[in-house]
C-alpha cells in the first residue's frame, strides 16, 4: 500500500481531519484506519492525534515507535490550537517519538473542540484564583469550540496535497 492514514480521535475532531487528508491522497493504494484497528503496511503514513497534555495519546506514541523505514507525516487537533507556538511545541514533542530510520515529512495541527470537562476544570481554577491566564484559557476553549472549521479542513487538504506533490516530484528525480 502506498498511503495509510492512521489516527486516534477522542471527540471526532482528528477523525474529520483524517478524512480530509485521505480524500486528497491519489489513487487507490490507500486506506484510512483508527490506530487501535491498524493493520497492514504502507510506504507513507499520515498519523493523526489529539493533543493530550502537550503530546499525543499513548496509543499513538506506541504506534509511532513501531514504525521503521517509512515516510511519516503528522497531523492533529489541539484545544489550544489558536496558539501557534504551543502547536509547534506539541508537534516537536510528537515528532521526537518517530524513530530516526524514518523520513519525517512535516506536521499540521489545528484547533479542535475540547471536552466539557476541560471547561469545568478551567472554571474551578478560576473560582480558586482568577487571573488573566485563566481567562485566556477559557477564551481559547470557547474559540476552539468552533473548530475544526472549513478553513482548518481546507488547510489539512493543502498540507496533504503538498506532501504528495513533493513525493511525486522527488520520485521523478530518481527515474
Tab-separated table of C-alpha atoms in Angstrom:
chain	number	residue	atom	x	y	z
A	1	UNK	CA	0.000	0.000	0.000
A	2	UNK	CA	1.283	3.467	-0.814
A	3	UNK	CA	-0.558	5.608	1.782
A	4	UNK	CA	-2.069	4.871	5.163
A	5	UNK	CA	-3.902	7.479	7.224
A	6	UNK	CA	-3.899	6.286	10.819
A	7	UNK	CA	-5.488	8.320	13.576
A	8	UNK	CA	-6.703	8.472	17.152
A	9	UNK	CA	-9.716	10.685	17.794
A	10	UNK	CA	-11.368	11.262	21.123
A	11	UNK	CA	-14.064	13.764	20.164
A	12	UNK	CA	-14.205	13.322	16.381
A	13	UNK	CA	-12.039	16.350	15.534
A	14	UNK	CA	-8.988	14.393	14.414
A	15	UNK	CA	-11.167	11.950	12.504
A	16	UNK	CA	-12.568	14.855	10.464
A	17	UNK	CA	-9.042	15.958	9.570
A	18	UNK	CA	-8.064	12.348	8.763
A	19	UNK	CA	-10.953	12.014	6.322
A	20	UNK	CA	-9.956	15.232	4.539
A	21	UNK	CA	-6.356	14.058	4.203
A	22	UNK	CA	-7.485	10.649	2.942
A	23	UNK	CA	-9.621	12.255	0.224
A	24	UNK	CA	-6.604	14.186	-1.122
A	25	UNK	CA	-4.373	11.129	-1.459
A	26	UNK	CA	-4.188	9.938	-5.062
A	27	UNK	CA	-5.026	6.525	-6.431
A	28	UNK	CA	-6.497	3.503	-4.778
A	29	UNK	CA	-3.439	2.269	-2.895
A	30	UNK	CA	-4.515	3.949	0.316
A	31	UNK	CA	-6.506	3.295	3.465
A	32	UNK	CA	-7.942	5.120	6.481
A	33	UNK	CA	-7.785	3.362	9.857
A	34	UNK	CA	-8.095	4.064	13.552
A	35	UNK	CA	-4.784	3.472	15.296
A	36	UNK	CA	-6.237	0.757	17.528
A	37	UNK	CA	-7.503	-1.108	14.458
A	38	UNK	CA	-4.418	-0.537	12.315
A	39	UNK	CA	-3.405	-3.394	10.067
A	40	UNK	CA	-1.209	-3.620	7.012
A	41	UNK	CA	1.841	-1.704	5.857
A	42	UNK	CA	2.378	1.403	3.742
A	43	UNK	CA	5.223	3.426	2.288
A	44	UNK	CA	3.862	6.707	3.659
A	45	UNK	CA	1.918	7.228	6.858
A	46	UNK	CA	-0.178	10.222	7.846
A	47	UNK	CA	-0.519	9.793	11.610
A	48	UNK	CA	-3.218	11.778	13.410
A	49	UNK	CA	-3.553	12.506	17.094
A	50	UNK	CA	-5.395	14.654	19.576
A	51	UNK	CA	-3.351	16.728	21.961
A	52	UNK	CA	-3.173	15.089	25.371
A	53	UNK	CA	-1.464	17.487	27.804
A	54	UNK	CA	1.081	18.667	25.264
A	55	UNK	CA	1.699	15.407	23.385
A	56	UNK	CA	-0.177	12.623	21.625
A	57	UNK	CA	-2.022	9.821	23.380
A	58	UNK	CA	-0.242	6.617	24.416
A	59	UNK	CA	-1.702	4.561	21.556
A	60	UNK	CA	-0.219	6.959	19.005
A	61	UNK	CA	3.112	7.023	20.878
A	62	UNK	CA	3.323	3.240	20.671
A	63	UNK	CA	2.303	3.223	17.013
A	64	UNK	CA	4.944	5.790	16.047
A	65	UNK	CA	7.668	3.975	17.962
A	66	UNK	CA	6.886	0.834	15.936
A	67	UNK	CA	7.361	2.486	12.532
A	68	UNK	CA	10.656	1.856	10.771
A	69	UNK	CA	11.984	2.852	7.351
A	70	UNK	CA	8.766	4.683	6.433
A	71	UNK	CA	7.782	8.200	5.470
A	72	UNK	CA	5.763	9.847	8.233
A	73	UNK	CA	3.642	12.996	8.320
A	74	UNK	CA	1.850	14.104	11.471
A	75	UNK	CA	-1.471	15.852	11.858
A	76	UNK	CA	-3.576	16.632	14.840
A	77	UNK	CA	-6.018	18.750	16.727
A	78	UNK	CA	-5.242	20.862	19.713
A	79	UNK	CA	-7.662	22.671	22.004
A	80	UNK	CA	-5.150	25.478	22.299
A	81	UNK	CA	-4.726	25.498	18.520
A	82	UNK	CA	-5.097	29.253	18.425
A	83	UNK	CA	-1.636	29.462	19.980
A	84	UNK	CA	0.762	28.687	17.101
A	85	UNK	CA	3.799	28.441	19.392
A	86	UNK	CA	2.063	25.867	21.548
A	87	UNK	CA	1.110	23.847	18.451
A	88	UNK	CA	4.735	23.896	17.262
A	89	UNK	CA	5.866	22.634	20.668
A	90	UNK	CA	3.331	19.803	20.571
A	91	UNK	CA	4.383	18.867	17.019
A	92	UNK	CA	8.068	18.798	18.027
A	93	UNK	CA	7.339	16.556	21.026
A	94	UNK	CA	5.419	14.084	18.855
A	95	UNK	CA	7.999	14.269	16.061
A	96	UNK	CA	10.662	13.264	18.603
A	97	UNK	CA	8.831	9.934	19.045
A	98	UNK	CA	9.406	8.931	15.414
A	99	UNK	CA	12.408	6.572	15.154
A	100	UNK	CA	15.337	8.059	13.264
A	101	UNK	CA	15.271	5.472	10.477
A	102	UNK	CA	12.050	7.057	9.175
A	103	UNK	CA	11.761	10.116	6.936
A	104	UNK	CA	9.747	12.867	8.618
A	105	UNK	CA	7.583	14.811	6.142
A	106	UNK	CA	6.104	17.540	8.341
A	107	UNK	CA	3.108	18.289	10.519
A	108	UNK	CA	-0.244	20.035	10.517
A	109	UNK	CA	-2.087	20.967	13.712
A	110	UNK	CA	-5.276	22.959	14.070
A	111	UNK	CA	-7.767	23.852	16.761
A	112	UNK	CA	-10.321	21.341	17.868
A	113	UNK	CA	-13.190	21.162	20.297
A	114	UNK	CA	-12.339	20.100	23.820
A	115	UNK	CA	-14.434	18.034	26.166
A	116	UNK	CA	-16.745	19.874	28.605
A	117	UNK	CA	-14.635	18.553	31.490
A	118	UNK	CA	-11.807	20.851	30.374
A	119	UNK	CA	-14.026	23.905	30.756
A	120	UNK	CA	-15.194	22.639	34.144
A	121	UNK	CA	-11.553	22.356	35.221
A	122	UNK	CA	-10.808	25.888	33.997
A	123	UNK	CA	-13.874	27.290	35.797
A	124	UNK	CA	-12.804	25.564	39.040
A	125	UNK	CA	-9.329	27.088	38.665
A	126	UNK	CA	-10.934	30.478	38.053
A	127	UNK	CA	-13.004	30.203	41.250
A	128	UNK	CA	-9.874	29.489	43.290
A	129	UNK	CA	-7.757	32.229	41.776
A	130	UNK	CA	-8.948	34.287	38.835
A	131	UNK	CA	-6.371	35.893	36.602
A	132	UNK	CA	-5.588	36.826	33.005
A	133	UNK	CA	-4.003	33.440	32.249
A	134	UNK	CA	-7.092	31.506	33.330
A	135	UNK	CA	-9.391	33.901	31.467
A	136	UNK	CA	-7.251	33.393	28.346
A	137	UNK	CA	-7.554	29.606	28.723
A	138	UNK	CA	-11.351	29.920	28.932
A	139	UNK	CA	-11.381	32.194	25.874
A	140	UNK	CA	-9.266	29.686	23.921
A	141	UNK	CA	-11.639	26.900	24.971
A	142	UNK	CA	-14.606	28.892	23.661
A	143	UNK	CA	-12.826	29.686	20.376
A	144	UNK	CA	-11.821	26.040	19.944
A	145	UNK	CA	-15.484	25.013	20.086
A	146	UNK	CA	-15.816	26.349	16.529
A	147	UNK	CA	-13.093	24.058	15.172
A	148	UNK	CA	-12.114	22.294	13.095
A	149	UNK	CA	-13.880	24.620	10.703
A	150	UNK	CA	-13.914	24.794	6.909
A	151	UNK	CA	-10.641	26.686	6.824
A	152	UNK	CA	-8.944	24.057	9.022
A	153	UNK	CA	-10.232	21.262	6.792
A	154	UNK	CA	-9.026	23.062	3.680
A	155	UNK	CA	-5.601	23.652	5.257
A	156	UNK	CA	-5.378	19.932	6.050
A	157	UNK	CA	-6.104	19.157	2.400
A	158	UNK	CA	-3.427	21.621	1.301
A	159	UNK	CA	-0.931	20.066	3.747
A	160	UNK	CA	-1.542	16.558	2.392
A	161	UNK	CA	-1.537	17.772	-1.196
A	162	UNK	CA	1.833	19.473	-0.745
A	163	UNK	CA	3.355	16.314	0.708
A	164	UNK	CA	2.008	14.209	-2.159
A	165	UNK	CA	3.315	16.732	-4.696
A	166	UNK	CA	6.786	16.804	-3.092
A	167	UNK	CA	6.892	12.994	-3.027
A	168	UNK	CA	5.892	12.750	-6.681
A	169	UNK	CA	8.483	15.357	-7.691
A	170	UNK	CA	11.133	13.513	-5.655
A	171	UNK	CA	10.202	10.206	-7.287
A	172	UNK	CA	10.585	11.801	-10.753
A	173	UNK	CA	14.096	12.967	-9.872
A	174	UNK	CA	15.150	9.351	-9.314
A	175	UNK	CA	13.629	7.952	-12.515
